[in-house]
Amino acid sequence: MKKGAYLFLAAGILPAVATAQDRPNVVLINLDDAGNGDFSFKGAVGYTTPNIDNLASQGMNMTNFYAVQPISGASRAGLLTGCYPNRIGFAGAPGPRSRTGINPEEETIAELLKKNGYATAIFGKWHLGDSEKFLPLQNGFDEYYGIPYSHDMWPFHPQYKYPDLPLIEGNKVIEYNPDISQLTTSYTEHSVDFIRRQTAAGKPFFLYLAHSMPHVPLAVSDKFKGKSRQGLYGDVMMEIDWSIGEVLKALKETGVYGNTLVILTTDNGPWANYGNHAGSSGGLREAKATTFGGGVRVPCVIMWQGKVSPGSVCNDLMSNIDILPTIVEATGSPSPSLKIDGLSMVPEILGTAGSPVRESLCLYYHKNSLEAVTDGSWKLVFPHKYVSYEVNFPGNDGQPGPLAQREVTECELYDLRRDPGERLNVIGHYPEVVEHLMEVADRMRSDLGDDLQGIPGKNRREPGYADGANVKK
């Protein structure tokens, strides 16, 4: 599938993998601030993740997978809608009482699968707006238990004062300032219960397990406290691994493991200036909140028994905006009515793609700044200012370390095959590569614009606005 494939998808032309009789269940697990080196099969040190490793051994490891933006809310907006966040007017990480959120006109994975008879649930962090109109039950989910934004957006954040953290069930706050050491366990218990109930009812289901960890402040239940050799961060990762194991066990015990598509990824890279409370980028440059590799290249594992070859590896370029069209095709669900940017990965995961599905990915940040573009092998970085984590004194024990303000002053080109850490600028040696990636960027600027060049773009949609919001368009 090549350029414009999303147009065919939106028109419903792609063949469906599933029939009404064999619709697979879908479990989408999204971690928070985990890095590309945070699983033991990816080289993590001081703790093990046997359940995640087993998932990878039973499925496909996507080695060239990108979060569409390096920040929680925008990344999740892209994940659930299949769109560049700036296409749908979504930016950043909305805090408490945010005036904007997901537009009700945008269709989420849950809404599309619900039209196909699926039961839908999210347990965990939402982060697409905290007004009631933005919450999961108004955006395709039958059930919701979790927090509306990051758990550092409350009075104990090191820099800001926020209202008490709400724990929400359905549309109602059931508790303020819940014990965050119990979040992983409670999300897991709700997930297992949901699987058992839907399986007993004979209904296909979509489970979105959106863990709050390993985002700071870190917290772990007593059953994993002190269990790793990597301090609290290792303990947290071991508990997340336990959680995933419990979900997989529930799928097996209810007899639906063989008919369930499981996808595991993370929203962005690690928050590196938290030092020993931060994850590992696996040697990639920078971290969260930058469009360098450490901020946007994230792990992804896909398991679908009988469809995906066990222990397989895919090195082709993909993004979390490709997850929606992949799930839509795999389940035979209706396609979005509005234009999306994601491409179905089904040919890749089934091993039937003759060539890479995705030819390029544009890396925007902030409201609408095009900071880089990649074709998977090469990356062209445009002039922009950024916050750097590569300083001499990282944070420690929950306190953040200093950051540096840096700037890319001229375009830079990196050969990601030989230099995945983006250390050697080779822009003077490959003019044809630069020309090609510039053309990709110019097409995207015409479509979505670019604040760095003062280009408004033609095809951006409005976000959702909270009732009574002072709308500035």
One Martini backbone bead per residue (centre of mass of N, CA, C, O) as a GRO file, in nm:
protein
  473
    1MET     BB    1   0.094   0.037   0.025
    2LYS     BB    2   0.064   0.367  -0.071
    3LYS     BB    3  -0.006   0.646  -0.163
    4GLY     BB    4  -0.328   0.713  -0.044
    5ALA     BB    5  -0.436   0.467   0.126
    6TYR     BB    6  -0.637   0.616   0.314
    7LEU     BB    7  -0.853   0.658   0.093
    8PHE     BB    8  -0.929   0.361   0.062
    9LEU     BB    9  -0.998   0.314   0.352
   10ALA     BB   10  -1.222   0.532   0.377
   11ALA     BB   11  -1.387   0.377   0.136
   12GLY     BB   12  -1.372   0.056   0.190
   13ILE     BB   13  -1.164  -0.119  -0.007
   14LEU     BB   14  -1.042  -0.288   0.184
   15PRO     BB   15  -0.988  -0.593   0.282
   16ALA     BB   16  -1.114  -0.813   0.502
   17VAL     BB   17  -1.012  -1.045   0.739
   18ALA     BB   18  -1.282  -1.045   0.883
   19THR     BB   19  -1.561  -1.195   1.000
   20ALA     BB   20  -1.842  -1.218   1.188
   21GLN     BB   21  -1.746  -1.507   1.311
   22ASP     BB   22  -1.407  -1.414   1.352
   23ARG     BB   23  -1.372  -1.187   1.540
   24PRO     BB   24  -1.128  -1.036   1.690
   25ASN     BB   25  -0.981  -0.961   1.953
   26VAL     BB   26  -0.862  -0.659   2.136
   27VAL     BB   27  -0.533  -0.571   2.270
   28LEU     BB   28  -0.429  -0.253   2.402
   29ILE     BB   29  -0.100  -0.159   2.510
   30ASN     BB   30  -0.009   0.142   2.700
   31LEU     BB   31   0.257   0.306   2.791
   32ASP     BB   32   0.439   0.543   3.018
   33ASP     BB   33   0.758   0.640   2.933
   34ALA     BB   34   0.876   0.417   2.784
   35GLY     BB   35   1.153   0.271   2.650
   36ASN     BB   36   1.352   0.106   2.406
   37GLY     BB   37   1.520  -0.033   2.680
   38ASP     BB   38   1.277  -0.169   2.894
   39PHE     BB   39   1.319  -0.455   2.790
   40SER     BB   40   1.482  -0.749   2.806
   41PHE     BB   41   1.478  -0.798   2.487
   42LYS     BB   42   1.617  -0.486   2.473
   43GLY     BB   43   1.838  -0.471   2.737
   44ALA     BB   44   1.761  -0.474   3.014
   45VAL     BB   45   1.870  -0.386   3.350
   46GLY     BB   46   1.786  -0.541   3.671
   47TYR     BB   47   1.552  -0.681   3.505
   48THR     BB   48   1.252  -0.858   3.414
   49THR     BB   49   1.024  -0.948   3.113
   50PRO     BB   50   0.877  -1.237   3.049
   51ASN     BB   51   0.597  -1.166   2.923
   52ILE     BB   52   0.698  -0.978   2.704
   53ASP     BB   53   0.898  -1.174   2.578
   54ASN     BB   54   0.683  -1.387   2.506
   55LEU     BB   55   0.520  -1.209   2.321
   56ALA     BB   56   0.752  -1.169   2.117
   57SER     BB   57   0.795  -1.480   2.059
   58GLN     BB   58   0.476  -1.493   1.950
   59GLY     BB   59   0.559  -1.251   1.762
   60MET     BB   60   0.623  -0.910   1.666
   61ASN     BB   61   0.907  -0.702   1.611
   62MET     BB   62   0.914  -0.351   1.599
   63THR     BB   63   1.208  -0.162   1.513
   64ASN     BB   64   1.051   0.099   1.337
   65PHE     BB   65   0.889   0.260   1.570
   66TYR     BB   66   0.649   0.537   1.605
   67ALA     BB   67   0.569   0.808   1.757
   68VAL     BB   68   0.402   1.084   1.643
   69GLN     BB   69   0.463   1.200   1.934
   70PRO     BB   70   0.660   1.314   2.234
   71ILE     BB   71   0.360   1.314   2.373
   72SER     BB   72   0.096   1.198   2.528
   73GLY     BB   73  -0.169   1.322   2.416
   74ALA     BB   74  -0.092   1.331   2.113
   75SER     BB   75  -0.024   1.032   2.085
   76ARG     BB   76  -0.311   0.928   2.169
   77ALA     BB   77  -0.466   1.070   1.948
   78GLY     BB   78  -0.326   0.918   1.717
   79LEU     BB   79  -0.387   0.630   1.804
   80LEU     BB   80  -0.721   0.660   1.818
   81THR     BB   81  -0.744   0.810   1.504
   82GLY     BB   82  -0.501   0.799   1.279
   83CYS     BB   83  -0.370   1.088   1.333
   84TYR     BB   84  -0.241   1.366   1.314
   85PRO     BB   85  -0.280   1.578   1.566
   86ASN     BB   86  -0.282   1.845   1.389
   87ARG     BB   87  -0.527   1.764   1.216
   88ILE     BB   88  -0.719   1.764   1.501
   89GLY     BB   89  -0.605   2.003   1.699
   90PHE     BB   90  -0.382   1.851   1.866
   91ALA     BB   91  -0.194   1.932   2.174
   92GLY     BB   92  -0.001   1.788   2.384
   93ALA     BB   93  -0.085   1.790   2.754
   94PRO     BB   94  -0.359   1.793   2.906
   95GLY     BB   95  -0.490   1.943   3.170
   96PRO     BB   96  -0.663   2.063   3.399
   97ARG     BB   97  -0.930   2.219   3.261
   98SER     BB   98  -0.935   2.191   2.971
   99ARG     BB   99  -1.053   2.355   2.672
  100THR     BB  100  -0.943   2.100   2.525
  101GLY     BB  101  -1.001   1.822   2.287
  102ILE     BB  102  -1.164   1.585   2.157
  103ASN     BB  103  -1.345   1.557   1.882
  104PRO     BB  104  -1.655   1.415   1.826
  105GLU     BB  105  -1.601   1.376   1.509
  106GLU     BB  106  -1.400   1.186   1.590
  107GLU     BB  107  -1.283   0.851   1.534
  108THR     BB  108  -1.239   0.584   1.719
  109ILE     BB  109  -1.167   0.270   1.768
  110ALA     BB  110  -1.414   0.219   1.948
  111GLU     BB  111  -1.633   0.324   1.753
  112LEU     BB  112  -1.576   0.128   1.518
  113LEU     BB  113  -1.613  -0.141   1.683
  114LYS     BB  114  -1.897  -0.088   1.791
  115LYS     BB  115  -2.030  -0.104   1.504
  116ASN     BB  116  -1.922  -0.428   1.515
  117GLY     BB  117  -2.007  -0.543   1.819
  118TYR     BB  118  -1.823  -0.428   2.036
  119ALA     BB  119  -1.671  -0.433   2.329
  120THR     BB  120  -1.563  -0.146   2.533
  121ALA     BB  121  -1.242  -0.055   2.698
  122ILE     BB  122  -1.090   0.154   2.958
  123PHE     BB  123  -0.779   0.119   3.151
  124GLY     BB  124  -0.664   0.431   3.265
  125LYS     BB  125  -0.514   0.659   3.071
  126TRP     BB  126  -0.621   0.920   2.869
  127HIS     BB  127  -0.554   1.242   2.760
  128LEU     BB  128  -0.825   1.399   2.588
  129GLY     BB  129  -0.963   1.525   2.822
  130ASP     BB  130  -1.173   1.627   3.123
  131SER     BB  131  -1.423   1.673   3.011
  132GLU     BB  132  -1.702   1.496   2.968
  133LYS     BB  133  -1.705   1.514   2.646
  134PHE     BB  134  -1.399   1.375   2.638
  135LEU     BB  135  -1.462   1.115   2.747
  136PRO     BB  136  -1.485   0.781   2.673
  137LEU     BB  137  -1.808   0.747   2.669
  138GLN     BB  138  -1.807   0.980   2.428
  139ASN     BB  139  -1.573   0.777   2.254
  140GLY     BB  140  -1.679   0.445   2.245
  141PHE     BB  141  -1.692   0.362   2.545
  142ASP     BB  142  -1.838   0.154   2.788
  143GLU     BB  143  -1.570   0.162   2.970
  144TYR     BB  144  -1.431   0.334   3.274
  145TYR     BB  145  -1.102   0.326   3.441
  146GLY     BB  146  -0.940   0.620   3.574
  147ILE     BB  147  -0.735   0.875   3.448
  148PRO     BB  148  -0.734   1.187   3.264
  149TYR     BB  149  -0.426   1.208   3.345
  150SER     BB  150  -0.150   1.266   3.480
  151HIS     BB  151  -0.019   1.194   3.812
  152ASP     BB  152   0.149   1.488   3.817
  153MET     BB  153  -0.132   1.663   3.804
  154TRP     BB  154  -0.063   1.766   4.111
  155PRO     BB  155   0.052   1.883   4.420
  156PHE     BB  156   0.342   1.704   4.376
  157HIS     BB  157   0.456   1.864   4.175
  158PRO     BB  158   0.761   2.031   4.132
  159GLN     BB  159   0.616   2.307   3.980
  160TYR     BB  160   0.305   2.258   4.021
  161LYS     BB  161  -0.042   2.339   4.071
  162TYR     BB  162  -0.302   2.111   4.132
  163PRO     BB  163  -0.556   1.938   4.150
  164ASP     BB  164  -0.697   1.678   4.245
  165LEU     BB  165  -0.683   1.349   4.170
  166PRO     BB  166  -0.890   1.173   3.956
  167LEU     BB  167  -1.102   0.893   3.989
  168ILE     BB  168  -1.266   0.719   3.724
  169GLU     BB  169  -1.608   0.602   3.666
  170GLY     BB  170  -1.701   0.657   3.381
  171ASN     BB  171  -1.828   0.989   3.474
  172LYS     BB  172  -1.723   0.942   3.775
  173VAL     BB  173  -1.602   1.040   4.069
  174ILE     BB  174  -1.462   0.812   4.327
  175GLU     BB  175  -1.175   0.962   4.370
  176TYR     BB  176  -0.917   1.128   4.549
  177ASN     BB  177  -0.607   1.062   4.556
  178PRO     BB  178  -0.501   0.795   4.485
  179ASP     BB  179  -0.323   0.510   4.516
  180ILE     BB  180  -0.063   0.475   4.294
  181SER     BB  181   0.038   0.182   4.381
  182GLN     BB  182  -0.261   0.059   4.263
  183LEU     BB  183  -0.305   0.104   3.958
  184THR     BB  184  -0.193  -0.146   3.817
  185THR     BB  185  -0.377  -0.346   3.964
  186SER     BB  186  -0.659  -0.221   3.896
  187TYR     BB  187  -0.635  -0.233   3.591
  188THR     BB  188  -0.598  -0.538   3.580
  189GLU     BB  189  -0.860  -0.630   3.717
  190HIS     BB  190  -1.049  -0.496   3.512
  191SER     BB  191  -0.944  -0.645   3.262
  192VAL     BB  192  -1.001  -0.936   3.347
  193ASP     BB  193  -1.304  -0.899   3.397
  194PHE     BB  194  -1.377  -0.811   3.111
  195ILE     BB  195  -1.289  -1.065   2.965
  196ARG     BB  196  -1.476  -1.262   3.117
  197ARG     BB  197  -1.750  -1.129   3.051
  198GLN     BB  198  -1.733  -1.127   2.738
  199THR     BB  199  -1.682  -1.425   2.697
  200ALA     BB  200  -1.943  -1.526   2.838
  201ALA     BB  201  -2.121  -1.351   2.622
  202GLY     BB  202  -1.991  -1.378   2.326
  203LYS     BB  203  -1.814  -1.110   2.290
  204PRO     BB  204  -1.644  -0.896   2.134
  205PHE     BB  205  -1.329  -0.718   2.214
  206PHE     BB  206  -1.202  -0.396   2.340
  207LEU     BB  207  -0.884  -0.343   2.498
  208TYR     BB  208  -0.762  -0.054   2.683
  209LEU     BB  209  -0.439  -0.053   2.829
  210ALA     BB  210  -0.342   0.246   3.019
  211HIS     BB  211  -0.076   0.295   3.167
  212SER     BB  212   0.082   0.509   3.410
  213MET     BB  213   0.324   0.343   3.380
  214PRO     BB  214   0.657   0.492   3.421
  215HIS     BB  215   0.553   0.747   3.529
  216VAL     BB  216   0.589   1.015   3.704
  217PRO     BB  217   0.545   0.911   3.993
  218LEU     BB  218   0.663   0.644   4.133
  219ALA     BB  219   0.484   0.324   4.185
  220VAL     BB  220   0.440   0.033   4.406
  221SER     BB  221   0.358  -0.252   4.514
  222ASP     BB  222   0.441  -0.473   4.758
  223LYS     BB  223   0.488  -0.725   4.559
  224PHE     BB  224   0.745  -0.535   4.411
  225LYS     BB  225   0.907  -0.432   4.636
  226GLY     BB  226   1.247  -0.484   4.589
  227LYS     BB  227   1.281  -0.699   4.331
  228SER     BB  228   1.499  -0.541   4.202
  229ARG     BB  229   1.825  -0.406   4.056
  230GLN     BB  230   1.664  -0.103   3.972
  231GLY     BB  231   1.483  -0.023   4.170
  232LEU     BB  232   1.189   0.132   4.126
  233TYR     BB  233   1.181   0.103   3.822
  234GLY     BB  234   1.209  -0.205   3.813
  235ASP     BB  235   0.960  -0.266   3.980
  236VAL     BB  236   0.756  -0.138   3.786
  237MET     BB  237   0.823  -0.318   3.539
  238MET     BB  238   0.751  -0.586   3.677
  239GLU     BB  239   0.450  -0.512   3.721
  240ILE     BB  240   0.376  -0.472   3.430
  241ASP     BB  241   0.447  -0.757   3.345
  242TRP     BB  242   0.243  -0.893   3.526
  243SER     BB  243  -0.006  -0.764   3.400
  244ILE     BB  244   0.030  -0.887   3.119
  245GLY     BB  245   0.020  -1.178   3.221
  246GLU     BB  246  -0.275  -1.165   3.328
  247VAL     BB  247  -0.407  -1.108   3.057
  248LEU     BB  248  -0.302  -1.357   2.905
  249LYS     BB  249  -0.422  -1.563   3.102
  250ALA     BB  250  -0.719  -1.485   3.054
  251LEU     BB  251  -0.723  -1.560   2.756
  252LYS     BB  252  -0.659  -1.860   2.802
  253GLU     BB  253  -0.882  -1.938   3.018
  254THR     BB  254  -1.118  -1.838   2.801
  255GLY     BB  255  -1.024  -1.929   2.494
  256VAL     BB  256  -0.904  -1.641   2.323
  257TYR     BB  257  -0.603  -1.627   2.243
  258GLY     BB  258  -0.630  -1.733   1.934
  259ASN     BB  259  -0.849  -1.460   1.900
  260THR     BB  260  -0.610  -1.233   1.964
  261LEU     BB  261  -0.510  -0.906   1.934
  262VAL     BB  262  -0.183  -0.794   2.034
  263ILE     BB  263  -0.074  -0.467   2.156
  264LEU     BB  264   0.253  -0.322   2.228
  265THR     BB  265   0.329   0.000   2.375
  266THR     BB  266   0.426   0.353   2.366
  267ASP     BB  267   0.392   0.702   2.373
  268ASN     BB  268   0.703   0.748   2.454
  269GLY     BB  269   0.973   0.839   2.579
  270PRO     BB  270   1.177   0.911   2.821
  271TRP     BB  271   1.230   1.094   3.131
  272ALA     BB  272   1.558   1.155   3.166
  273ASN     BB  273   1.584   1.377   3.413
  274TYR     BB  274   1.507   1.134   3.634
  275GLY     BB  275   1.703   0.912   3.602
  276ASN     BB  276   1.637   0.646   3.816
  277HIS     BB  277   1.318   0.723   3.715
  278ALA     BB  278   1.407   0.636   3.430
  279GLY     BB  279   1.441   0.531   3.129
  280SER     BB  280   1.542   0.375   2.819
  281SER     BB  281   1.650   0.447   2.482
  282GLY     BB  282   1.881   0.252   2.372
  283GLY     BB  283   2.085   0.498   2.258
  284LEU     BB  284   1.922   0.724   2.189
  285ARG     BB  285   1.844   1.040   2.121
  286GLU     BB  286   1.734   1.161   2.377
  287ALA     BB  287   1.378   1.234   2.449
  288LYS     BB  288   1.125   1.335   2.563
  289ALA     BB  289   1.012   1.617   2.385
  290THR     BB  290   1.147   1.497   2.125
  291THR     BB  291   1.236   1.418   1.771
  292PHE     BB  292   1.421   1.230   1.855
  293GLY     BB  293   1.461   0.901   1.906
  294GLY     BB  294   1.409   0.905   2.226
  295GLY     BB  295   1.104   1.026   2.176
  296VAL     BB  296   0.982   0.826   1.914
  297ARG     BB  297   1.127   0.561   1.950
  298VAL     BB  298   0.941   0.262   1.995
  299PRO     BB  299   0.800   0.000   2.114
  300CYS     BB  300   0.668  -0.303   1.936
  301VAL     BB  301   0.413  -0.557   1.978
  302ILE     BB  302   0.274  -0.836   1.781
  303MET     BB  303  -0.006  -1.059   1.851
  304TRP     BB  304  -0.135  -1.337   1.628
  305GLN     BB  305  -0.249  -1.625   1.628
  306GLY     BB  306  -0.195  -1.769   1.306
  307LYS     BB  307  -0.074  -1.490   1.164
  308VAL     BB  308   0.180  -1.438   1.332
  309SER     BB  309   0.501  -1.496   1.338
  310PRO     BB  310   0.697  -1.632   1.551
  311GLY     BB  311   0.970  -1.427   1.615
  312SER     BB  312   0.935  -1.186   1.446
  313VAL     BB  313   1.063  -0.924   1.220
  314CYS     BB  314   1.025  -0.562   1.173
  315ASN     BB  315   1.197  -0.284   0.986
  316ASP     BB  316   0.972  -0.112   0.915
  317LEU     BB  317   0.800   0.167   0.887
  318MET     BB  318   0.617   0.288   1.179
  319SER     BB  319   0.307   0.382   1.357
  320ASN     BB  320   0.055   0.459   1.584
  321ILE     BB  321  -0.139   0.555   1.343
  322ASP     BB  322  -0.156   0.245   1.228
  323ILE     BB  323  -0.347   0.096   1.430
  324LEU     BB  324  -0.631   0.158   1.341
  325PRO     BB  325  -0.631   0.037   1.047
  326THR     BB  326  -0.542  -0.242   1.143
  327ILE     BB  327  -0.789  -0.308   1.320
  328VAL     BB  328  -1.005  -0.262   1.110
  329GLU     BB  329  -0.910  -0.485   0.916
  330ALA     BB  330  -0.893  -0.729   1.118
  331THR     BB  331  -1.220  -0.684   1.202
  332GLY     BB  332  -1.413  -0.556   0.981
  333SER     BB  333  -1.446  -0.257   1.019
  334PRO     BB  334  -1.530   0.047   0.993
  335SER     BB  335  -1.439   0.332   0.849
  336PRO     BB  336  -1.351   0.633   0.846
  337SER     BB  337  -1.497   0.937   0.732
  338LEU     BB  338  -1.232   1.069   0.774
  339LYS     BB  339  -0.932   1.170   0.729
  340ILE     BB  340  -0.632   0.985   0.743
  341ASP     BB  341  -0.276   0.870   0.810
  342GLY     BB  342  -0.300   0.586   0.838
  343LEU     BB  343  -0.170   0.246   0.795
  344SER     BB  344  -0.198  -0.068   0.725
  345MET     BB  345  -0.018  -0.355   0.880
  346VAL     BB  346  -0.117  -0.631   0.780
  347PRO     BB  347   0.093  -0.704   0.560
  348GLU     BB  348   0.330  -0.705   0.761
  349ILE     BB  349   0.224  -0.912   0.984
  350LEU     BB  350   0.167  -1.141   0.753
  351GLY     BB  351   0.397  -1.125   0.518
  352THR     BB  352   0.268  -0.975   0.229
  353ALA     BB  353   0.461  -0.752   0.182
  354GLY     BB  354   0.657  -0.638  -0.084
  355SER     BB  355   0.661  -0.357   0.061
  356PRO     BB  356   0.660  -0.089   0.222
  357VAL     BB  357   0.393   0.083   0.340
  358ARG     BB  358   0.568   0.304   0.466
  359GLU     BB  359   0.753   0.591   0.337
  360SER     BB  360   0.668   0.807   0.567
  361LEU     BB  361   0.741   1.052   0.842
  362CYS     BB  362   0.612   1.314   1.026
  363LEU     BB  363   0.765   1.538   1.279
  364TYR     BB  364   0.581   1.676   1.509
  365TYR     BB  365   0.543   1.971   1.727
  366HIS     BB  366   0.348   2.102   1.915
  367LYS     BB  367   0.119   2.244   1.733
  368ASN     BB  368   0.287   2.289   1.414
  369SER     BB  369   0.591   2.157   1.406
  370LEU     BB  370   0.827   2.074   1.163
  371GLU     BB  371   1.122   1.888   1.259
  372ALA     BB  372   1.081   1.613   1.083
  373VAL     BB  373   1.188   1.348   0.848
  374THR     BB  374   1.111   1.002   0.749
  375ASP     BB  375   1.194   0.670   0.580
  376GLY     BB  376   1.368   0.487   0.808
  377SER     BB  377   1.676   0.550   0.703
  378TRP     BB  378   1.618   0.856   0.698
  379LYS     BB  379   1.689   1.192   0.850
  380LEU     BB  380   1.534   1.511   0.853
  381VAL     BB  381   1.640   1.807   1.014
  382PHE     BB  382   1.504   2.096   1.133
  383PRO     BB  383   1.502   2.397   1.237
  384HIS     BB  384   1.518   2.408   1.603
  385LYS     BB  385   1.403   2.416   1.920
  386TYR     BB  386   1.526   2.250   2.228
  387VAL     BB  387   1.517   2.015   2.484
  388SER     BB  388   1.788   1.894   2.673
  389TYR     BB  389   1.918   1.588   2.842
  390GLU     BB  390   2.232   1.628   2.770
  391VAL     BB  391   2.368   1.618   3.074
  392ASN     BB  392   2.562   1.581   3.373
  393PHE     BB  393   2.281   1.602   3.572
  394PRO     BB  394   2.081   1.395   3.670
  395GLY     BB  395   1.844   1.280   3.833
  396ASN     BB  396   1.699   1.176   4.166
  397ASP     BB  397   1.463   1.023   4.339
  398GLY     BB  398   1.227   1.214   4.178
  399GLN     BB  399   1.430   1.435   4.086
  400PRO     BB  400   1.497   1.665   3.863
  401GLY     BB  401   1.704   1.763   3.628
  402PRO     BB  402   1.861   1.943   3.417
  403LEU     BB  403   1.830   2.157   3.137
  404ALA     BB  404   1.876   2.231   2.786
  405GLN     BB  405   1.909   2.487   2.550
  406ARG     BB  406   1.858   2.416   2.205
  407GLU     BB  407   1.982   2.422   1.849
  408VAL     BB  408   1.883   2.394   1.520
  409THR     BB  409   2.025   2.586   1.249
  410GLU     BB  410   2.046   2.344   1.046
  411CYS     BB  411   2.020   2.111   0.844
  412GLU     BB  412   1.989   1.753   0.909
  413LEU     BB  413   2.152   1.431   0.839
  414TYR     BB  414   2.055   1.080   0.890
  415ASP     BB  415   2.184   0.748   0.914
  416LEU     BB  416   1.997   0.504   1.066
  417ARG     BB  417   2.153   0.241   0.999
  418ARG     BB  418   2.446   0.360   1.117
  419ASP     BB  419   2.292   0.613   1.300
  420PRO     BB  420   2.058   0.592   1.538
  421GLY     BB  421   2.179   0.835   1.733
  422GLU     BB  422   2.227   1.101   1.579
  423ARG     BB  423   2.559   1.215   1.539
  424LEU     BB  424   2.600   1.220   1.210
  425ASN     BB  425   2.624   1.469   0.984
  426VAL     BB  426   2.541   1.408   0.614
  427ILE     BB  427   2.430   1.644   0.424
  428GLY     BB  428   2.685   1.679   0.214
  429HIS     BB  429   2.654   1.362   0.075
  430TYR     BB  430   2.308   1.353   0.015
  431PRO     BB  431   2.122   1.528  -0.197
  432GLU     BB  432   1.898   1.324  -0.288
  433VAL     BB  433   1.780   1.277  -0.007
  434VAL     BB  434   1.712   1.566   0.063
  435GLU     BB  435   1.521   1.617  -0.172
  436HIS     BB  436   1.313   1.402  -0.103
  437LEU     BB  437   1.244   1.498   0.192
  438MET     BB  438   1.158   1.782   0.109
  439GLU     BB  439   0.914   1.693  -0.058
  440VAL     BB  440   0.762   1.565   0.172
  441ALA     BB  441   0.747   1.820   0.349
  442ASP     BB  442   0.599   2.005   0.144
  443ARG     BB  443   0.342   1.839   0.127
  444MET     BB  444   0.273   1.864   0.428
  445ARG     BB  445   0.261   2.172   0.443
  446SER     BB  446   0.022   2.196   0.247
  447ASP     BB  447  -0.168   2.030   0.431
  448LEU     BB  448  -0.075   2.121   0.759
  449GLY     BB  449   0.174   2.278   0.787
  450ASP     BB  450   0.413   2.531   0.950
  451ASP     BB  451   0.526   2.722   1.205
  452LEU     BB  452   0.834   2.753   1.127
  453GLN     BB  453   0.720   2.885   0.827
  454GLY     BB  454   0.422   3.010   0.830
  455ILE     BB  455   0.228   2.761   0.759
  456PRO     BB  456  -0.111   2.672   0.777
  457GLY     BB  457  -0.265   2.509   0.592
  458LYS     BB  458  -0.569   2.314   0.466
  459ASN     BB  459  -0.636   2.025   0.665
  460ARG     BB  460  -0.734   2.129   0.939
  461ARG     BB  461  -0.886   2.057   1.239
  462GLU     BB  462  -1.082   2.085   1.503
  463PRO     BB  463  -1.115   2.079   1.815
  464GLY     BB  464  -1.236   2.038   2.112
  465TYR     BB  465  -1.473   2.219   2.320
  466ALA     BB  466  -1.547   2.342   2.598
  467ASP     BB  467  -1.783   2.452   2.777
  468GLY     BB  468  -1.728   2.800   2.754
  469ALA     BB  469  -1.510   2.844   2.569
  470ASN     BB  470  -1.253   3.050   2.444
  471VAL     BB  471  -1.245   3.075   2.111
  472LYS     BB  472  -0.935   3.043   1.915
  473LYS     BB  473  -0.873   3.035   1.553
   0.00000   0.00000   0.00000
